[in-house]
Coordinates of C-alpha atoms in Angstrom, one line a residue:
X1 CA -14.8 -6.4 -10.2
X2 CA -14.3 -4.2 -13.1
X3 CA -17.0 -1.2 -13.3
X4 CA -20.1 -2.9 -12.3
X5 CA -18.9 -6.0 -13.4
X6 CA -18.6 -8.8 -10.9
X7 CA -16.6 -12.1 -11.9
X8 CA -15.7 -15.0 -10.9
X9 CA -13.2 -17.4 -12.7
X10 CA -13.5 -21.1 -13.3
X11 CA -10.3 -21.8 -11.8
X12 CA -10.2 -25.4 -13.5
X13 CA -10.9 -24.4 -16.9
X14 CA -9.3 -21.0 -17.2
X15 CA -5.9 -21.1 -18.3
X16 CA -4.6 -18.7 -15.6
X17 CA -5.7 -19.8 -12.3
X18 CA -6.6 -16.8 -10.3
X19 CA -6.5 -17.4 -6.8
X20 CA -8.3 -14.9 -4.1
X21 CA -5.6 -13.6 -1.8
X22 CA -5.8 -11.3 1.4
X23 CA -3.1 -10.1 3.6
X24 CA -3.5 -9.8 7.3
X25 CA -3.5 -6.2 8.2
X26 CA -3.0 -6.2 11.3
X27 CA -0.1 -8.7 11.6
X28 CA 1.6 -7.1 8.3
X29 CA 5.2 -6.7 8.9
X30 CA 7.3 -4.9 6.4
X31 CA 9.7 -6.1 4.1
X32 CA 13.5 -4.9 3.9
X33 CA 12.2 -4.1 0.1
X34 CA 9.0 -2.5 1.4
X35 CA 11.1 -0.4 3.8
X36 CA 13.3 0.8 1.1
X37 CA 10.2 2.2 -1.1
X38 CA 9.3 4.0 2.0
X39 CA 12.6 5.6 2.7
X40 CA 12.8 6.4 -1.1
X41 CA 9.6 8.3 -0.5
X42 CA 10.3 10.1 2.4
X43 CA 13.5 11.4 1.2
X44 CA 12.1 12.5 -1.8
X45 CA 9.3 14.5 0.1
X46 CA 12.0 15.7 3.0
X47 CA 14.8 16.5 1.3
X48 CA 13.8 15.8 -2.5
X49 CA 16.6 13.2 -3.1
X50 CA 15.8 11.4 -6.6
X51 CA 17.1 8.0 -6.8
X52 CA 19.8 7.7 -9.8
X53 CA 18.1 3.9 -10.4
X54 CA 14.7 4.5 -12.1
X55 CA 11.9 2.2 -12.1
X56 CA 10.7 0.2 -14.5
X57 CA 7.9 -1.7 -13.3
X58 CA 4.4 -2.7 -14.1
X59 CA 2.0 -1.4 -12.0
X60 CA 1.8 -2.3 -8.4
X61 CA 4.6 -4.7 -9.4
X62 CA 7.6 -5.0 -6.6
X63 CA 11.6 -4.8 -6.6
X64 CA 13.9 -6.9 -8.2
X65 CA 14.6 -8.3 -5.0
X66 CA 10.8 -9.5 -4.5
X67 CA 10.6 -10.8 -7.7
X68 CA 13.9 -12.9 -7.1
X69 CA 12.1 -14.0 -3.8
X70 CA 9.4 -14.9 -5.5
X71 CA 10.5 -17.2 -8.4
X72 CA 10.4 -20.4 -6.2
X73 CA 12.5 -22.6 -9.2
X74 CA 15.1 -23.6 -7.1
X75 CA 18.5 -25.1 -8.2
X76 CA 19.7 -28.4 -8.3
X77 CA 22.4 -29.4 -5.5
X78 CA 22.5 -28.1 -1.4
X79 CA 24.9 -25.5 -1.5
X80 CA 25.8 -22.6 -3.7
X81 CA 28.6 -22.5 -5.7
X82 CA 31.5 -20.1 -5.9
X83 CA 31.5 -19.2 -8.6
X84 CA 27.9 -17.8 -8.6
X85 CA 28.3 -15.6 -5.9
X86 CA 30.1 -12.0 -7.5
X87 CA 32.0 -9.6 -5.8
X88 CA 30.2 -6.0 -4.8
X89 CA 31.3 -3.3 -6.1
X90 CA 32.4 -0.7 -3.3
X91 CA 29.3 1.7 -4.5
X92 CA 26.8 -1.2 -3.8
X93 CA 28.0 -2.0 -1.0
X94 CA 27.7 1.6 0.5
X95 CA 24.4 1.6 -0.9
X96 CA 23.1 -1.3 0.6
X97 CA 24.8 -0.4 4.2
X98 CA 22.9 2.9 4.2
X99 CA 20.0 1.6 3.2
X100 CA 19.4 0.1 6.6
X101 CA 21.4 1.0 9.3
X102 CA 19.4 -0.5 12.5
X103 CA 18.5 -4.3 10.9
X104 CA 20.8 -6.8 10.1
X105 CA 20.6 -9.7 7.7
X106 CA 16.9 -10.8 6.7
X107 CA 15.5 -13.3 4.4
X108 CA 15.1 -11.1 1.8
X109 CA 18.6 -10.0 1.3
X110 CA 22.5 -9.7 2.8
X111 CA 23.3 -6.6 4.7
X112 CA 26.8 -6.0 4.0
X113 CA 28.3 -3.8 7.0
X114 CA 31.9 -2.4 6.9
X115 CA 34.2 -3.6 9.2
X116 CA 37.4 -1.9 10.2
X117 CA 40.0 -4.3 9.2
X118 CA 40.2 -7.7 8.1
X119 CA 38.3 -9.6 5.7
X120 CA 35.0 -10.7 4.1
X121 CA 34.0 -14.5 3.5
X122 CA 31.3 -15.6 2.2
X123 CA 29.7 -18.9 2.7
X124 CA 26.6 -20.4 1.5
X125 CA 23.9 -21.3 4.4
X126 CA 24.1 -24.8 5.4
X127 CA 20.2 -26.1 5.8
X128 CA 19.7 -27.2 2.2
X129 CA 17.1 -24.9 -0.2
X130 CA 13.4 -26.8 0.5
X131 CA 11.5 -27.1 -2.6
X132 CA 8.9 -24.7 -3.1
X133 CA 10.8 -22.1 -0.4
X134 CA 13.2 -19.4 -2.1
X135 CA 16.3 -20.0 -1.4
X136 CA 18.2 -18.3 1.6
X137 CA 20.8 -16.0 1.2
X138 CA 24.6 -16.2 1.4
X139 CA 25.8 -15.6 4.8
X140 CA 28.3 -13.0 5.0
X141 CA 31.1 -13.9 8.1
X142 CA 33.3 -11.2 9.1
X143 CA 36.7 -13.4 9.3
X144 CA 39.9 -12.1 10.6
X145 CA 43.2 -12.2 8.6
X146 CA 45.2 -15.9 9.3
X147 CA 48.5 -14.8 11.0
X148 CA 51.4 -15.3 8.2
X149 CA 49.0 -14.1 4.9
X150 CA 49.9 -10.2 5.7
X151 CA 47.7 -9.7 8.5
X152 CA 48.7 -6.9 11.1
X153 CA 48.8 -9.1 14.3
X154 CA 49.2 -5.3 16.1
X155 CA 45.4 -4.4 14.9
X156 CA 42.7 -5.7 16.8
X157 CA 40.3 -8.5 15.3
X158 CA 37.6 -7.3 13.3
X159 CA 34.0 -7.1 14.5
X160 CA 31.0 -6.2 13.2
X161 CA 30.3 -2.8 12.7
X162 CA 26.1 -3.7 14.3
X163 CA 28.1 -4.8 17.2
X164 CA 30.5 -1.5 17.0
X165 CA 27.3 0.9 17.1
X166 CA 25.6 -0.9 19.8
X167 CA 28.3 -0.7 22.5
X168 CA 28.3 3.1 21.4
X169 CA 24.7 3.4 22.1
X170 CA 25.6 0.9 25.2
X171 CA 28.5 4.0 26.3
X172 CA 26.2 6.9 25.4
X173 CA 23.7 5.3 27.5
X174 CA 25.5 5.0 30.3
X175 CA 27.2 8.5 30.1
X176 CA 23.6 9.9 30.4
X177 CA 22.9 7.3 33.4
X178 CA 26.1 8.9 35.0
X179 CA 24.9 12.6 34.8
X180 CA 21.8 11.2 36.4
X181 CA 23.0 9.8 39.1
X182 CA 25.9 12.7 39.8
X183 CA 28.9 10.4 38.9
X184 CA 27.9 7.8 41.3
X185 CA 29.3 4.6 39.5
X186 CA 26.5 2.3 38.5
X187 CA 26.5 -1.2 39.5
X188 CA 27.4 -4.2 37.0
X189 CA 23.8 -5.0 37.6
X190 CA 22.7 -2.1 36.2
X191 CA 24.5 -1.6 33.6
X192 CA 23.4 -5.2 32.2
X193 CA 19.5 -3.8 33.2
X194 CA 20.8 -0.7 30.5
X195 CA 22.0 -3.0 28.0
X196 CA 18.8 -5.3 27.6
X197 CA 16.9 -2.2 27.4
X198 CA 18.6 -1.3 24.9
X199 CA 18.6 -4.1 23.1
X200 CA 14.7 -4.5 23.1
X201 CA 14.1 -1.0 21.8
X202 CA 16.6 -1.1 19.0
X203 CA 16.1 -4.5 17.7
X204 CA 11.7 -3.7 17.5
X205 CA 10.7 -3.3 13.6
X206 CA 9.6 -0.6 12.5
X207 CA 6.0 -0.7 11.1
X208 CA 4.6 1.4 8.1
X209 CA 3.3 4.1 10.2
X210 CA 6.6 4.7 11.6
X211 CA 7.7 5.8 8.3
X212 CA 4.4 7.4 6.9
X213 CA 3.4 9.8 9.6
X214 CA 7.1 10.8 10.7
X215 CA 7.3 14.8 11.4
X216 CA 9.0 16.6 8.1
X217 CA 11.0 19.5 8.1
X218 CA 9.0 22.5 8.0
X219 CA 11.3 23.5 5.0
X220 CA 10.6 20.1 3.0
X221 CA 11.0 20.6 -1.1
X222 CA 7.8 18.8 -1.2
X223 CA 4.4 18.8 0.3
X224 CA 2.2 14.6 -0.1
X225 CA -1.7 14.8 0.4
X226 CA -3.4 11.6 0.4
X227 CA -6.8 12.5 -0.2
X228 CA -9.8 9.5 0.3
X229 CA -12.9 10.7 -2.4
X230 CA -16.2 9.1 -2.8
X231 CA -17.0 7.5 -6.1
X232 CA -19.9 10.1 -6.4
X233 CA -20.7 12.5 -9.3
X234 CA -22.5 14.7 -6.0
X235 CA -19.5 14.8 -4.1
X236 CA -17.8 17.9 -4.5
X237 CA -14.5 17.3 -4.5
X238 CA -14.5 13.7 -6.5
X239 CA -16.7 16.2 -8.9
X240 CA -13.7 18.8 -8.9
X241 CA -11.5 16.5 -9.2
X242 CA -12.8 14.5 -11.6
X243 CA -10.9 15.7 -15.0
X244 CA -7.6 16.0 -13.6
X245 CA -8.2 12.2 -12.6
X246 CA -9.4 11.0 -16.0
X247 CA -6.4 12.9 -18.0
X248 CA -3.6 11.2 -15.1
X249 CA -5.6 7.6 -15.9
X250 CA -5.4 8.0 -20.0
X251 CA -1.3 9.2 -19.4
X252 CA -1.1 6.2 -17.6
X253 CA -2.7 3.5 -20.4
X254 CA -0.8 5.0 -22.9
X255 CA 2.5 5.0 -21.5
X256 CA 2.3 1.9 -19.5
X257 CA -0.1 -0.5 -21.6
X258 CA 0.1 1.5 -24.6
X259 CA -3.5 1.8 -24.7
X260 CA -4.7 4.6 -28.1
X261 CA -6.6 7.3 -26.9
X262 CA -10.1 6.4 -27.7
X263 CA -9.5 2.9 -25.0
X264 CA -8.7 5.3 -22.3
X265 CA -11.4 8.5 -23.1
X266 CA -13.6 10.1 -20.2
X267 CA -16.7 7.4 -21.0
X268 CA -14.0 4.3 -20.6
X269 CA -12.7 5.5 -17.1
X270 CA -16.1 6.1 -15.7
X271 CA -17.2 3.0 -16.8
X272 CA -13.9 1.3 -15.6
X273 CA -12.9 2.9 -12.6
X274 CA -16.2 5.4 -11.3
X275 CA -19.4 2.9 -11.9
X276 CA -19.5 0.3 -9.0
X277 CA -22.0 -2.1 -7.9
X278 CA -21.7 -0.6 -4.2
X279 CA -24.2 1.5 -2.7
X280 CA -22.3 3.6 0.1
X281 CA -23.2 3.3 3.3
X282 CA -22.9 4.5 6.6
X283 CA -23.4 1.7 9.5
X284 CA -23.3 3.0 13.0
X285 CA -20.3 0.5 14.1
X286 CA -18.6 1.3 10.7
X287 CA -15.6 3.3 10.0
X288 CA -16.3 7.6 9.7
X289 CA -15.9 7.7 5.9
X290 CA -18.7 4.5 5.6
X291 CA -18.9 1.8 3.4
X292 CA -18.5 1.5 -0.7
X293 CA -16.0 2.3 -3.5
X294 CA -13.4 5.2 -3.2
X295 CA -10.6 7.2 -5.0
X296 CA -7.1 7.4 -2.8
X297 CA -6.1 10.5 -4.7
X298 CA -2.5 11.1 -4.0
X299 CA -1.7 14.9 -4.1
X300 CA 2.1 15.9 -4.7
X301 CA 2.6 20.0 -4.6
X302 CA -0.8 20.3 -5.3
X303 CA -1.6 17.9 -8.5
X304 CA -2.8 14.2 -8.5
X305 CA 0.3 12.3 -9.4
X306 CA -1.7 8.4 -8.1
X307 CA -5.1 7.3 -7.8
X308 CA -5.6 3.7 -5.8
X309 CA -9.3 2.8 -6.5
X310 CA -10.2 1.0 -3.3
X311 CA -14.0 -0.8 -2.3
X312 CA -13.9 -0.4 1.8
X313 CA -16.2 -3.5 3.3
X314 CA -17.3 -4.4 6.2
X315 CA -14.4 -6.9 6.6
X316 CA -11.5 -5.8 4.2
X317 CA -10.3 -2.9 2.2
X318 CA -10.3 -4.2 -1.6
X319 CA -7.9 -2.7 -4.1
X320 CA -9.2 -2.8 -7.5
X321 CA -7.0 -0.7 -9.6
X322 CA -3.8 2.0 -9.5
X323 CA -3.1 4.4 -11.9
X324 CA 0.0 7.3 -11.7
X325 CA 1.8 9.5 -13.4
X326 CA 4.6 7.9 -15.7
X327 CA 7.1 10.9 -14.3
X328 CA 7.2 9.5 -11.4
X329 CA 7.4 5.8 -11.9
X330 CA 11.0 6.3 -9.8
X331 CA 8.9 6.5 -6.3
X332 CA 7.9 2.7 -6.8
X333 CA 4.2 4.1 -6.4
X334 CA 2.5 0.6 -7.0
X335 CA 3.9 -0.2 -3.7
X336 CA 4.1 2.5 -1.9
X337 CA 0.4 3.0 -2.3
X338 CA 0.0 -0.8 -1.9
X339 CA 1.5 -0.3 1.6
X340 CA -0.6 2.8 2.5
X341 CA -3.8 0.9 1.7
X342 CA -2.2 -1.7 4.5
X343 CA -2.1 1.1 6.6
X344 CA -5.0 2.6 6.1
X345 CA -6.9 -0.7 6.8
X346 CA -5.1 -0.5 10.1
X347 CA -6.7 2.5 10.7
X348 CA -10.3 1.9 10.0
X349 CA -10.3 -1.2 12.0
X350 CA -10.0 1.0 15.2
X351 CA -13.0 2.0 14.5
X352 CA -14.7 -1.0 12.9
X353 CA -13.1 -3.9 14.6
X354 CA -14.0 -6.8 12.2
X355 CA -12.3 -5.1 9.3
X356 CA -9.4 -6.2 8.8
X357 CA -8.2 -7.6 6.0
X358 CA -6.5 -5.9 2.8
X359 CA -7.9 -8.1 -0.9
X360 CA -5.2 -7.2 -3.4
X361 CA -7.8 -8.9 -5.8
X362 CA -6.4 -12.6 -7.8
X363 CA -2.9 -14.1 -7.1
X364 CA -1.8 -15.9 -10.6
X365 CA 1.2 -17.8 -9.8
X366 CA 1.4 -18.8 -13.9
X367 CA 1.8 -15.3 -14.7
X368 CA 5.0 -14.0 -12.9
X369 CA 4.3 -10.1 -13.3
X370 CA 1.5 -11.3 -10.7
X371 CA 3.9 -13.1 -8.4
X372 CA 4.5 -9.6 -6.4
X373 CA 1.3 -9.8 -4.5
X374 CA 2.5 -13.0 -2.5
X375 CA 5.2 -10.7 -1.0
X376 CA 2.8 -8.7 1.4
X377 CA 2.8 -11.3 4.5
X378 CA 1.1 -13.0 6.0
X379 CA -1.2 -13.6 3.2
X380 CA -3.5 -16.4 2.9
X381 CA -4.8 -18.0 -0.6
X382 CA -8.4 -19.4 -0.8
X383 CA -8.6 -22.9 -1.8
X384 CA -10.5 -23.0 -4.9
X385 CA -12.8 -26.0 -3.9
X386 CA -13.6 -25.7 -0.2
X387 CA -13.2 -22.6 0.1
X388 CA -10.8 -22.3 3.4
X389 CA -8.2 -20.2 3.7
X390 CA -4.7 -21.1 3.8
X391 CA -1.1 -19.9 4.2
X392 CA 0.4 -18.7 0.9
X393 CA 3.6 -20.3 2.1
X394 CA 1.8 -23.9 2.1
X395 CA 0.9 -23.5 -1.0
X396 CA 3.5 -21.6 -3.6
X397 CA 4.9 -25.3 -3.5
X398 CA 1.9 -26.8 -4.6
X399 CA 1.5 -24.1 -7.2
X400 CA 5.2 -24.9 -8.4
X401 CA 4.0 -28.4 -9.2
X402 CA 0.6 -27.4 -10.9
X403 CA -1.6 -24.8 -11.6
X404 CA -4.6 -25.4 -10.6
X405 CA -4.4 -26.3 -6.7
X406 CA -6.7 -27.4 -4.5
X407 CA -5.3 -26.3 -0.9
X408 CA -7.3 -27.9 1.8
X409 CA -5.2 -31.0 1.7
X410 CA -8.0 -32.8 4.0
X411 CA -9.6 -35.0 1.0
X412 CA -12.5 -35.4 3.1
X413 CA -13.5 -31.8 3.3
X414 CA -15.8 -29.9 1.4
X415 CA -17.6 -26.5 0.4
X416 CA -19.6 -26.1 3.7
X417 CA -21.9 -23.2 1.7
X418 CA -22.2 -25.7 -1.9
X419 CA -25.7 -25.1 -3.5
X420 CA -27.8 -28.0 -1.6
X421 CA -31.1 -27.3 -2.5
X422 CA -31.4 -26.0 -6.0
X423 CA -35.3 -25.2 -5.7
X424 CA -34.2 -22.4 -3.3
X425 CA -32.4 -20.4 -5.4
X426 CA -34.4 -17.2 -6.4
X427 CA -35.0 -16.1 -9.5
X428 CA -36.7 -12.9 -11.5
X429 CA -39.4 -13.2 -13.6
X430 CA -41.7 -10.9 -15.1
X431 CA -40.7 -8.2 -12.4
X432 CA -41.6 -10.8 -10.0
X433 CA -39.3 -12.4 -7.5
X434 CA -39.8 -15.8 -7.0
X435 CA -37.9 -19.4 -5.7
X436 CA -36.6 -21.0 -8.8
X437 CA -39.0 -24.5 -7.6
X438 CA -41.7 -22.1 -8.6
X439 CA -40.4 -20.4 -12.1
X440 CA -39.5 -24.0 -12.9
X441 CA -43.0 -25.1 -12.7
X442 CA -44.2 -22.1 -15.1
X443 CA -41.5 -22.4 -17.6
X444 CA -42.3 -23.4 -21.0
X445 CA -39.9 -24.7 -22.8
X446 CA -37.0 -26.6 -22.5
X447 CA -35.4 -27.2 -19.2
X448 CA -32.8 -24.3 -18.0
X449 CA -31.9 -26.8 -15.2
X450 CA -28.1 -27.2 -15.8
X451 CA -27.7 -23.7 -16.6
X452 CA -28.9 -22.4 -12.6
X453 CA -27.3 -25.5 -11.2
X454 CA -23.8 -24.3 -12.9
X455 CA -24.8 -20.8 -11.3
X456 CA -25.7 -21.8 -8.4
X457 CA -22.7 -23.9 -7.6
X458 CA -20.7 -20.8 -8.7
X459 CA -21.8 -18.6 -5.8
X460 CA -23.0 -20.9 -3.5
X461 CA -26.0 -21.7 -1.8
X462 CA -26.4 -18.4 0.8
X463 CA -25.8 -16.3 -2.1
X464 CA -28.1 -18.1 -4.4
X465 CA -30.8 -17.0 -2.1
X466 CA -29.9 -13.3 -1.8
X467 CA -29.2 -12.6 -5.0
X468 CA -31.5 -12.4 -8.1
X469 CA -30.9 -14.5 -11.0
X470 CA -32.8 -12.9 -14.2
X471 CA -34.6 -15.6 -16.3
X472 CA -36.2 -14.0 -19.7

């Protein structure tokens, strides 16, 4: 939607195909790249670190890594060659090491560890690069020096520094055990009990909440508020709120769509951003802060720095815009806030159990600024003719082929809600509701037939009968 205006695309006509696409809350896992932007944030609030590397993306747009993931033109040929893998400099390297310590290599990228001694090889996986699929990345094999080529046959062999830290969590685990038990030895048995144990608790993921509601120093540089505000001039603190909000949204045009000032004025964000089509609402088996459209205000030492305009539904949390301060484009706050909607979904479906799902509005795999939103998983994509939800991963390489998809790839399904009996539709006429078999019977004139079938097969037949089609 945009204000209070609902549409819908005719996916085979337009020229951007704007598929419907909703991540699974629930079963989100995140990203090496998500986990990054949420380390950059909490360093920044904990110990105000500013990373040197500032941001340049669009809004809600992801890392240079994602986007790289998510340009599925693969190369010719099984293998990569090497001469397009290059060297990293020693800096990088550190970089990437500390970015992570706990995970090892992911999809997404190599996690280059140091190692003692020795060498580094690097060899391109051997499964060969699906089409459609990103390619996987190079493996990086800690090899030891051949005896002859200068190698110091007195060192040991070089391991993996993962492995290194794990036997000394493995030996600090045990030392503890020992105190325990008053320096009785333990068993062999028990110290492989110790070991898997350890193993399970170190190698489980973290999830977003793990990094959003961890304790801070009470001596932090920096104090984040995020703030949810009803869309409501009668609501005192959207009220209070609500200049500070407009000024942040026309910085944010100008700087980032280079909007002029009289696109962006007070009038053009309340019509954008503050009029909705929802009516709040508070069921009783619905989440504390009800039903309806929302501002995610995003207080940083005490000023609004992001706004993520949300719609909370019975079934999903739908984001419908972002909007921050240009200043501080460096904390990646189109996915940060991205991946505190995700959380906050989480949290509203312990109270409402069938929401669940987080819209991030239209995937538009033809435009690749739009490509980020297919690296929240696991998504699905809606299938723009029977309307069944499906995998994103089954279908990026049907989009690679064309743009317009359909993804249901049973040929003898079909829309289960298509329009099926036209007469049914309802229609307003005069101030007077009424089935559109009747208002067809009073018109005078020609026939609007094609006009309501076009509609009605445009929102389907359960709509058709709830909503109000306006006939002059």
């Amino acid at each position: 939607r945009s204000g209070k205006y609902v549409y819908k695309p005719i996916m085979n006509q337009t020229c951007c195909p704007q598929y419907t696409i909703r991540c699974q809350a629930l079963s989100f896992q995140t990203s090496k790249s998500h986990k990054k932007v949420l380390k950059k944030m909490l360093k920044f609030i904990s110990k105000g670190d500013v990373s040197k590397v500032v941001s340049e993306e669009e809004p809600m747009d992801s890392h240079i890594e994602d986007v790289a993931a998510c340009d599925f033109a693969y190369k010719s040929g099984s293998h990569v060659s090497q001469s397009e893998l290059t060297p990293l400099s020693v800096d990088h390297t550190e970089r990437v090491e500390n970015e992570d310590k706990d995970t090892g290599v992911t999809k997404e990228e190599v996690n280059v560890q140091k190692v003692e001694s020795g060498s580094l090889q690097i060899c391109a996986d051997k499964d060969t690069p699906v089409p459609g699929e990103p390619s996987r990345p190079a493996k990086i094999v800690h090899a030891p020096p051949k005896p002859g080529k200068g190698a110091d046959l007195s060192k040991p062999p070089c391991r993996k520094a993962k492995d290194i830290r794990k036997e000394r969590k493995l030996q600090k685990l045990l030392q503890n055990q020992m105190c325990t038990f008053e320096g009785s030895p333990l068993q062999a048995g028990d110290q492989i009990f110790l070991l898997q144990n350890s193993k399970s608790k170190t190698n489980q993921p973290k999830t977003i909440e793990d990094f959003i509601f961890v304790s801070l120093p009470d001596d932090a540089p920096h104090k984040l508020e995020v703030r949810l505000v009803p869309v409501s001039f009668e609501d005192p603190q959207f009220k209070s709120s609500f200049n500070q909000s407009a000024t942040l949204f026309a910085k944010y045009q100008m700087a980032i769509h280079k909007d002029t000032p009289s696109d962006c004025g007070e009038n053009e964000f309340t019509r954008f951003l503050c009029d909705s089509p929802l009516e709040a609402e508070n069921a009783p088996n619905g989440p504390e802060c009800g039903y309806g459209s929302f501002h995610q205000q995003y207080w940083l030492d005490g000023k609004i720095i992001a706004v993520g305009v949300i719609d909370i539904l019975p079934y999903c949390v739908s984001s419908v815009y972002l909007y921050y301060d240009p200043d501080y484009s460096f904390l990646s706050l189109g996915v940060y806030s991205a991946l505190r909607e995700i959380a906050f979904t989480r949290q509203l479906h312990e109270k409402a159990p069938d929401l669940c799902f987080y819209y991030m509005g239209f995937y538009i795999h033809s435009c690749p600024k739009m490509r980020y939103k297919g690296q929240y998983r696991p998504s699905d994509l809606l299938c723009p003719e029977t309307y069944v939800w499906t995998p994103i991963e089954q279908c990026l390489p049907l989009l690679e082929h064309s743009k317009y998809c359909r993804f249901n790839q049973d040929v003898k399904a079909v829309d289960e809600g298509r329009i099926k009996e036209l007469g049914r539709v309802r229609v307003l006429h005069k101030r007077t509701v009424m089935p559109y078999s009747v208002y067809k019977k009073r018109r005078k004139g020609p026939s609007d037939e094609a006009s309501v079938q076009q509609y009605a097969s445009l929102v389907g037949q359960t709509c058709s009968e709830r909503m109000l089609l306006f006939r002059s």
